N, CA, C and O atoms as a CHARMM CRD file, in Angstrom:
* protein
*
  264
    1    1 MET  N     40.54700  26.16200  69.16700 PROA 1      0.00000
    2    1 MET  CA    41.57100  26.43800  70.68600 PROA 1      0.00000
    3    1 MET  C     40.68100  27.55000  71.38100 PROA 1      0.00000
    4    1 MET  O     40.12400  27.22300  72.42800 PROA 1      0.00000
    5    2 GLU  N     40.51300  28.72200  70.93800 PROA 2      0.00000
    6    2 GLU  CA    40.08000  29.73100  71.58000 PROA 2      0.00000
    7    2 GLU  C     39.41400  29.29100  72.39900 PROA 2      0.00000
    8    2 GLU  O     40.03600  29.33600  73.46000 PROA 2      0.00000
    9    3 GLN  N     38.43100  28.85700  72.52400 PROA 3      0.00000
   10    3 GLN  CA    37.56800  27.36600  73.86400 PROA 3      0.00000
   11    3 GLN  C     38.96400  27.87600  75.03000 PROA 3      0.00000
   12    3 GLN  O     38.56500  27.88400  76.19500 PROA 3      0.00000
   13    4 PHE  N     40.16800  28.20000  74.90500 PROA 4      0.00000
   14    4 PHE  CA    40.50800  26.98400  75.99700 PROA 4      0.00000
   15    4 PHE  C     41.82300  28.15600  76.70200 PROA 4      0.00000
   16    4 PHE  O     42.48300  28.07100  77.73700 PROA 4      0.00000
   17    5 GLY  N     41.79600  29.37000  75.43600 PROA 5      0.00000
   18    5 GLY  CA    42.07400  30.60200  75.63200 PROA 5      0.00000
   19    5 GLY  C     43.66600  30.43400  75.15000 PROA 5      0.00000
   20    5 GLY  O     44.62400  30.86500  75.79100 PROA 5      0.00000
   21    6 LEU  N     43.73700  29.74200  73.93100 PROA 6      0.00000
   22    6 LEU  CA    44.91500  29.52900  72.99600 PROA 6      0.00000
   23    6 LEU  C     45.12900  30.17000  71.66200 PROA 6      0.00000
   24    6 LEU  O     45.92000  30.02200  70.73000 PROA 6      0.00000
   25    7 GLY  N     43.95300  31.06000  71.98100 PROA 7      0.00000
   26    7 GLY  CA    43.66400  31.57600  70.18500 PROA 7      0.00000
   27    7 GLY  C     44.84500  31.90500  69.53900 PROA 7      0.00000
   28    7 GLY  O     45.93800  31.53100  69.96400 PROA 7      0.00000
   29    8 TYR  N     44.68800  32.64900  68.43600 PROA 8      0.00000
   30    8 TYR  CA    45.79500  33.21000  68.02800 PROA 8      0.00000
   31    8 TYR  C     45.84400  34.17400  68.87700 PROA 8      0.00000
   32    8 TYR  O     45.55800  33.74300  69.99400 PROA 8      0.00000
   33    9 ASP  N     46.10800  35.46200  68.87700 PROA 9      0.00000
   34    9 ASP  CA    46.03800  36.48700  69.37300 PROA 9      0.00000
   35    9 ASP  C     46.69300  36.18800  70.93900 PROA 9      0.00000
   36    9 ASP  O     47.50200  36.96600  71.44500 PROA 9      0.00000
   37   10 VAL  N     46.42300  35.48100  71.32600 PROA 10     0.00000
   38   10 VAL  CA    46.90400  35.13000  72.84300 PROA 10     0.00000
   39   10 VAL  C     48.74300  34.22800  72.30400 PROA 10     0.00000
   40   10 VAL  O     49.80800  34.79000  72.56000 PROA 10     0.00000
   41   11 LEU  N     48.69400  33.24600  71.79100 PROA 11     0.00000
   42   11 LEU  CA    50.05400  32.66800  70.81300 PROA 11     0.00000
   43   11 LEU  C     50.78300  33.19900  70.28400 PROA 11     0.00000
   44   11 LEU  O     51.94300  32.82500  70.46000 PROA 11     0.00000
   45   12 ALA  N     50.58400  34.13800  69.52500 PROA 12     0.00000
   46   12 ALA  CA    50.97000  35.41000  68.86800 PROA 12     0.00000
   47   12 ALA  C     51.91700  36.29100  70.05400 PROA 12     0.00000
   48   12 ALA  O     53.14100  36.35100  69.93400 PROA 12     0.00000
   49   13 ARG  N     51.16900  36.97300  71.22500 PROA 13     0.00000
   50   13 ARG  CA    51.85300  37.84300  72.16300 PROA 13     0.00000
   51   13 ARG  C     52.59500  36.80400  72.80500 PROA 13     0.00000
   52   13 ARG  O     53.49500  37.29400  73.48700 PROA 13     0.00000
   53   14 MET  N     52.57100  35.87400  72.83600 PROA 14     0.00000
   54   14 MET  CA    53.83700  34.83600  73.65400 PROA 14     0.00000
   55   14 MET  C     54.96700  34.74500  72.35900 PROA 14     0.00000
   56   14 MET  O     56.15900  35.02400  72.48500 PROA 14     0.00000
   57   15 ASN  N     54.61000  34.49700  71.66600 PROA 15     0.00000
   58   15 ASN  CA    55.63800  34.29300  70.59000 PROA 15     0.00000
   59   15 ASN  C     55.40900  34.79600  69.20500 PROA 15     0.00000
   60   15 ASN  O     54.72800  34.05600  68.49500 PROA 15     0.00000
   61   16 PRO  N     55.98500  36.27800  68.50500 PROA 16     0.00000
   62   16 PRO  CA    55.62900  36.86600  67.70700 PROA 16     0.00000
   63   16 PRO  C     55.76300  36.14200  66.32600 PROA 16     0.00000
   64   16 PRO  O     54.98800  36.39200  65.40200 PROA 16     0.00000
   65   17 SER  N     56.82100  35.19600  66.22000 PROA 17     0.00000
   66   17 SER  CA    57.24200  34.45700  65.32500 PROA 17     0.00000
   67   17 SER  C     56.29300  33.69900  64.45700 PROA 17     0.00000
   68   17 SER  O     56.47200  33.22800  63.33400 PROA 17     0.00000
   69   18 LEU  N     55.25500  33.68800  65.22200 PROA 18     0.00000
   70   18 LEU  CA    54.41800  32.43200  65.31000 PROA 18     0.00000
   71   18 LEU  C     53.14500  32.81000  64.33300 PROA 18     0.00000
   72   18 LEU  O     52.34100  33.74100  64.39000 PROA 18     0.00000
   73   19 ILE  N     53.32500  31.44100  63.19100 PROA 19     0.00000
   74   19 ILE  CA    52.84100  31.70700  61.58500 PROA 19     0.00000
   75   19 ILE  C     51.82000  30.67800  61.53100 PROA 19     0.00000
   76   19 ILE  O     52.09500  29.47900  61.49400 PROA 19     0.00000
   77   20 TYR  N     50.24800  31.30300  61.52500 PROA 20     0.00000
   78   20 TYR  CA    49.45700  30.26200  61.83000 PROA 20     0.00000
   79   20 TYR  C     48.98000  30.01900  60.03200 PROA 20     0.00000
   80   20 TYR  O     49.23600  30.88400  59.19500 PROA 20     0.00000
   81   21 ALA  N     48.28600  28.74000  59.69100 PROA 21     0.00000
   82   21 ALA  CA    47.78800  28.36800  58.93600 PROA 21     0.00000
   83   21 ALA  C     46.71100  27.78000  59.45900 PROA 21     0.00000
   84   21 ALA  O     46.28100  27.65300  60.60500 PROA 21     0.00000
   85   22 GLY  N     46.11400  27.21400  57.67500 PROA 22     0.00000
   86   22 GLY  CA    44.50900  26.54800  58.30100 PROA 22     0.00000
   87   22 GLY  C     44.32400  25.81000  56.87900 PROA 22     0.00000
   88   22 GLY  O     44.71800  26.24700  55.79800 PROA 22     0.00000
   89   23 ILE  N     43.66600  24.64100  57.09800 PROA 23     0.00000
   90   23 ILE  CA    43.56000  24.32900  54.80400 PROA 23     0.00000
   91   23 ILE  C     42.12600  23.55000  55.48900 PROA 23     0.00000
   92   23 ILE  O     41.78400  23.39900  56.66200 PROA 23     0.00000
   93   24 SER  N     41.59500  23.21600  54.42300 PROA 24     0.00000
   94   24 SER  CA    40.03200  22.83000  54.68900 PROA 24     0.00000
   95   24 SER  C     40.11200  21.89700  53.19500 PROA 24     0.00000
   96   24 SER  O     40.52100  22.29100  52.10200 PROA 24     0.00000
   97   25 GLY  N     39.56800  20.51400  53.57100 PROA 25     0.00000
   98   25 GLY  CA    39.41100  19.62900  51.67200 PROA 25     0.00000
   99   25 GLY  C     38.41800  20.42300  50.80700 PROA 25     0.00000
  100   25 GLY  O     38.28200  20.22500  49.60000 PROA 25     0.00000
  101   26 TYR  N     37.94400  21.05800  51.30100 PROA 26     0.00000
  102   26 TYR  CA    36.14600  21.56600  50.33800 PROA 26     0.00000
  103   26 TYR  C     36.61100  22.66100  50.56100 PROA 26     0.00000
  104   26 TYR  O     35.68700  23.22700  49.97700 PROA 26     0.00000
  105   27 GLY  N     37.62400  24.00400  51.10000 PROA 27     0.00000
  106   27 GLY  CA    37.57400  25.47800  51.26500 PROA 27     0.00000
  107   27 GLY  C     36.56800  25.66200  51.63700 PROA 27     0.00000
  108   27 GLY  O     35.70500  24.79000  51.53800 PROA 27     0.00000
  109   28 VAL  N     36.22100  27.35100  52.42500 PROA 28     0.00000
  110   28 VAL  CA    35.48600  27.51800  53.50500 PROA 28     0.00000
  111   28 VAL  C     34.25200  27.98300  53.17700 PROA 28     0.00000
  112   28 VAL  O     33.35700  28.01400  54.02100 PROA 28     0.00000
  113   29 GLU  N     34.01400  28.51500  51.54000 PROA 29     0.00000
  114   29 GLU  CA    32.64600  28.00200  51.23100 PROA 29     0.00000
  115   29 GLU  C     31.98200  27.24900  50.66200 PROA 29     0.00000
  116   29 GLU  O     32.82300  26.38600  50.41000 PROA 29     0.00000
  117   30 GLY  N     30.84800  26.81400  50.14700 PROA 30     0.00000
  118   30 GLY  CA    30.24500  25.91900  49.70300 PROA 30     0.00000
  119   30 GLY  C     29.64800  24.44100  50.38500 PROA 30     0.00000
  120   30 GLY  O     29.96600  23.98500  51.48400 PROA 30     0.00000
  121   31 PRO  N     28.67500  23.83400  49.38100 PROA 31     0.00000
  122   31 PRO  CA    28.35700  23.28200  50.27000 PROA 31     0.00000
  123   31 PRO  C     28.78100  22.02100  51.07400 PROA 31     0.00000
  124   31 PRO  O     28.08700  21.53100  51.96500 PROA 31     0.00000
  125   32 TYR  N     30.29700  21.42000  50.57200 PROA 32     0.00000
  126   32 TYR  CA    30.64400  20.52700  51.44100 PROA 32     0.00000
  127   32 TYR  C     31.95300  21.30000  52.04800 PROA 32     0.00000
  128   32 TYR  O     32.88300  20.49500  52.10100 PROA 32     0.00000
  129   33 SER  N     32.40100  22.82000  52.60700 PROA 33     0.00000
  130   33 SER  CA    32.76300  23.77400  53.68200 PROA 33     0.00000
  131   33 SER  C     33.10300  22.63700  55.12500 PROA 33     0.00000
  132   33 SER  O     34.26200  22.48200  55.51000 PROA 33     0.00000
  133   34 LYS  N     31.80800  21.84700  55.86900 PROA 34     0.00000
  134   34 LYS  CA    32.16200  21.55900  56.88600 PROA 34     0.00000
  135   34 LYS  C     32.08400  20.24700  56.78600 PROA 34     0.00000
  136   34 LYS  O     31.65800  19.54600  57.70400 PROA 34     0.00000
  137   35 ARG  N     32.48800  19.79400  55.66200 PROA 35     0.00000
  138   35 ARG  CA    32.75300  17.95300  55.28700 PROA 35     0.00000
  139   35 ARG  C     34.06700  17.54100  55.86800 PROA 35     0.00000
  140   35 ARG  O     34.84100  18.22700  55.20100 PROA 35     0.00000
  141   36 ALA  N     34.80900  16.83600  56.70900 PROA 36     0.00000
  142   36 ALA  CA    36.29400  16.55600  56.99600 PROA 36     0.00000
  143   36 ALA  C     36.59500  15.66100  55.35100 PROA 36     0.00000
  144   36 ALA  O     36.00300  14.94600  54.54200 PROA 36     0.00000
  145   37 GLY  N     38.06300  16.36700  55.61300 PROA 37     0.00000
  146   37 GLY  CA    38.11000  16.32800  53.83100 PROA 37     0.00000
  147   37 GLY  C     39.90300  15.46900  54.26100 PROA 37     0.00000
  148   37 GLY  O     40.87700  16.02200  54.77300 PROA 37     0.00000
  149   38 TYR  N     39.75900  13.95800  53.79400 PROA 38     0.00000
  150   38 TYR  CA    40.64000  13.88100  54.14900 PROA 38     0.00000
  151   38 TYR  C     41.65300  12.56200  53.02600 PROA 38     0.00000
  152   38 TYR  O     41.00400  12.23400  52.03200 PROA 38     0.00000
  153   39 ASP  N     42.81300  11.99800  53.12200 PROA 39     0.00000
  154   39 ASP  CA    43.17200  11.18900  51.96900 PROA 39     0.00000
  155   39 ASP  C     42.23100  10.44400  51.02200 PROA 39     0.00000
  156   39 ASP  O     42.02600  10.59100  49.81700 PROA 39     0.00000
  157   40 ILE  N     41.50700   9.24600  52.30300 PROA 40     0.00000
  158   40 ILE  CA    41.04900   8.07200  51.70100 PROA 40     0.00000
  159   40 ILE  C     39.28300   8.70400  50.53600 PROA 40     0.00000
  160   40 ILE  O     38.63400   8.36300  49.54700 PROA 40     0.00000
  161   41 ILE  N     39.31500   9.62400  51.46900 PROA 41     0.00000
  162   41 ILE  CA    37.47800  10.50500  51.23000 PROA 41     0.00000
  163   41 ILE  C     38.20400  11.21700  49.59800 PROA 41     0.00000
  164   41 ILE  O     37.90300  10.62800  48.55900 PROA 41     0.00000
  165   42 ALA  N     38.84700  12.08700  49.54600 PROA 42     0.00000
  166   42 ALA  CA    39.34400  12.70700  48.32200 PROA 42     0.00000
  167   42 ALA  C     39.39600  11.23500  47.09000 PROA 42     0.00000
  168   42 ALA  O     38.72700  11.19800  46.05700 PROA 42     0.00000
  169   43 ALA  N     40.60200   9.86500  47.67600 PROA 43     0.00000
  170   43 ALA  CA    40.36500   9.04300  46.75100 PROA 43     0.00000
  171   43 ALA  C     39.30800   8.68500  45.76900 PROA 43     0.00000
  172   43 ALA  O     39.20500   8.47500  44.56000 PROA 43     0.00000
  173   44 ALA  N     38.37600   8.71800  47.11400 PROA 44     0.00000
  174   44 ALA  CA    37.14600   8.45000  47.05700 PROA 44     0.00000
  175   44 ALA  C     36.48000   8.87600  45.74700 PROA 44     0.00000
  176   44 ALA  O     36.42200   8.39600  44.61500 PROA 44     0.00000
  177   45 GLU  N     36.00200   9.96900  46.35200 PROA 45     0.00000
  178   45 GLU  CA    35.45600  11.10400  45.32700 PROA 45     0.00000
  179   45 GLU  C     35.97300  11.26600  44.12900 PROA 45     0.00000
  180   45 GLU  O     35.23500  11.64400  43.21800 PROA 45     0.00000
  181   46 ALA  N     37.48400  10.98600  43.87400 PROA 46     0.00000
  182   46 ALA  CA    38.23800  10.94800  42.59900 PROA 46     0.00000
  183   46 ALA  C     37.99300  10.21600  41.77600 PROA 46     0.00000
  184   46 ALA  O     37.98100  10.60800  40.61000 PROA 46     0.00000
  185   47 GLY  N     37.55000   8.12900  42.29400 PROA 47     0.00000
  186   47 GLY  CA    37.34400   7.27800  41.49100 PROA 47     0.00000
  187   47 GLY  C     38.49300   6.25300  41.15900 PROA 47     0.00000
  188   47 GLY  O     38.54900   5.25300  40.44400 PROA 47     0.00000
  189   48 LEU  N     39.59700   7.06900  42.16600 PROA 48     0.00000
  190   48 LEU  CA    40.39600   5.90000  42.57300 PROA 48     0.00000
  191   48 LEU  C     40.59700   4.60700  43.13900 PROA 48     0.00000
  192   48 LEU  O     41.48600   3.76200  43.04800 PROA 48     0.00000
  193   49 LEU  N     39.39200   4.70600  43.82000 PROA 49     0.00000
  194   49 LEU  CA    39.30700   3.62200  44.15200 PROA 49     0.00000
  195   49 LEU  C     38.85500   2.31400  43.57100 PROA 49     0.00000
  196   49 LEU  O     39.11100   1.12200  43.74400 PROA 49     0.00000
  197   50 HSD  N     37.88200   3.22000  42.62300 PROA 50     0.00000
  198   50 HSD  CA    37.31100   2.35300  41.68900 PROA 50     0.00000
  199   50 HSD  C     38.48600   1.51500  40.87800 PROA 50     0.00000
  200   50 HSD  O     37.87800   0.74400  40.13500 PROA 50     0.00000
  201   51 ILE  N     39.81700   1.35200  40.71900 PROA 51     0.00000
  202   51 ILE  CA    40.85400   0.83200  40.38500 PROA 51     0.00000
  203   51 ILE  C     41.53400   0.10100  40.97600 PROA 51     0.00000
  204   51 ILE  O     42.35300  -0.62300  40.41000 PROA 51     0.00000
  205   52 THR  N     41.34600   0.12400  42.30000 PROA 52     0.00000
  206   52 THR  CA    42.07600  -0.63400  42.94300 PROA 52     0.00000
  207   52 THR  C     41.64400  -1.75500  43.43200 PROA 52     0.00000
  208   52 THR  O     40.46700  -2.11400  43.46200 PROA 52     0.00000
  209   53 GLY  N     42.98800  -2.60000  44.00600 PROA 53     0.00000
  210   53 GLY  CA    42.21500  -3.42700  44.98700 PROA 53     0.00000
  211   53 GLY  C     42.20600  -5.09900  43.73700 PROA 53     0.00000
  212   53 GLY  O     42.75000  -5.02000  42.63500 PROA 53     0.00000
  213   54 GLU  N     41.79000  -5.89300  44.02200 PROA 54     0.00000
  214   54 GLU  CA    41.52400  -7.32800  43.49400 PROA 54     0.00000
  215   54 GLU  C     40.53200  -7.02500  42.58600 PROA 54     0.00000
  216   54 GLU  O     39.63300  -6.29400  43.00200 PROA 54     0.00000
  217   55 ARG  N     40.47900  -7.40000  41.47700 PROA 55     0.00000
  218   55 ARG  CA    39.86300  -7.19200  39.99000 PROA 55     0.00000
  219   55 ARG  C     38.04000  -8.22200  40.76800 PROA 55     0.00000
  220   55 ARG  O     36.90800  -7.99500  40.34100 PROA 55     0.00000
  221   56 ASP  N     38.27500  -8.91700  41.53700 PROA 56     0.00000
  222   56 ASP  CA    36.71500  -8.65700  41.71500 PROA 56     0.00000
  223   56 ASP  C     36.68000  -9.08400  43.58500 PROA 56     0.00000
  224   56 ASP  O     36.10200  -9.96400  44.22300 PROA 56     0.00000
  225   57 GLY  N     37.49700  -8.09300  43.91900 PROA 57     0.00000
  226   57 GLY  CA    37.20200  -7.66800  45.14100 PROA 57     0.00000
  227   57 GLY  C     36.86400  -6.32700  45.76100 PROA 57     0.00000
  228   57 GLY  O     36.33000  -5.55400  44.96700 PROA 57     0.00000
  229   58 LEU  N     37.04600  -5.86900  46.97900 PROA 58     0.00000
  230   58 LEU  CA    36.29900  -4.88400  47.52800 PROA 58     0.00000
  231   58 LEU  C     37.55100  -3.92000  47.47200 PROA 58     0.00000
  232   58 LEU  O     38.66700  -4.38200  47.71000 PROA 58     0.00000
  233   59 PRO  N     37.36400  -2.47700  47.13400 PROA 59     0.00000
  234   59 PRO  CA    38.55800  -1.46300  46.93700 PROA 59     0.00000
  235   59 PRO  C     38.93200  -1.58300  47.49400 PROA 59     0.00000
  236   59 PRO  O     38.46100  -2.08700  48.51400 PROA 59     0.00000
  237   60 LEU  N     40.93600  -1.00100  47.25800 PROA 60     0.00000
  238   60 LEU  CA    41.97800  -0.88900  48.75000 PROA 60     0.00000
  239   60 LEU  C     42.17800   0.68200  48.20100 PROA 60     0.00000
  240   60 LEU  O     41.97500   1.33800  47.17800 PROA 60     0.00000
  241   61 ALA  N     42.80200   0.88100  49.79300 PROA 61     0.00000
  242   61 ALA  CA    43.46900   2.21700  49.87600 PROA 61     0.00000
  243   61 ALA  C     44.39500   3.02000  49.16700 PROA 61     0.00000
  244   61 ALA  O     45.04600   3.75000  49.91500 PROA 61     0.00000
  245   62 PRO  N     44.61500   3.10100  48.17700 PROA 62     0.00000
  246   62 PRO  CA    45.77800   3.62800  47.53100 PROA 62     0.00000
  247   62 PRO  C     46.83600   3.80000  48.75900 PROA 62     0.00000
  248   62 PRO  O     48.01400   3.79400  48.40400 PROA 62     0.00000
  249   63 SER  N     46.66200   3.90600  49.72500 PROA 63     0.00000
  250   63 SER  CA    47.69200   3.79700  51.10700 PROA 63     0.00000
  251   63 SER  C     48.15400   2.62500  51.35400 PROA 63     0.00000
  252   63 SER  O     49.34500   2.61000  51.66700 PROA 63     0.00000
  253   64 SER  N     47.57200   1.54400  51.31800 PROA 64     0.00000
  254   64 SER  CA    47.29600   0.67900  52.63400 PROA 64     0.00000
  255   64 SER  C     48.42600  -0.06300  51.28500 PROA 64     0.00000
  256   64 SER  O     49.44800  -0.48800  51.82500 PROA 64     0.00000
  257   65 ARG  N     48.43500  -0.22500  50.15100 PROA 65     0.00000
  258   65 ARG  CA    48.97300  -1.48800  49.50500 PROA 65     0.00000
  259   65 ARG  C     50.21600  -1.67700  50.10500 PROA 65     0.00000
  260   65 ARG  O     50.46500  -0.64400  50.72600 PROA 65     0.00000
  261   66 ALA  N     51.33200  -2.67300  50.25700 PROA 66     0.00000
  262   66 ALA  CA    52.45800  -3.28200  50.23200 PROA 66     0.00000
  263   66 ALA  C     53.23100  -3.60500  49.20000 PROA 66     0.00000
  264   66 ALA  O     54.29300  -4.19900  49.38600 PROA 66     0.00000
């Protein structure tokens, strides 16, 4: 947002009660720090997709079960 002139410093002057938070799927340092981290990736890396879906079928994302 900095590139659009909407960084924290600018916005905090406009709204002093602004709370800034950020999260990372893999932390701020380390070999995976630049990777995107979202639900399906976490499920796959944890081995959860191995136990989903039909017995002889493809894995099914846990959040897509009906």
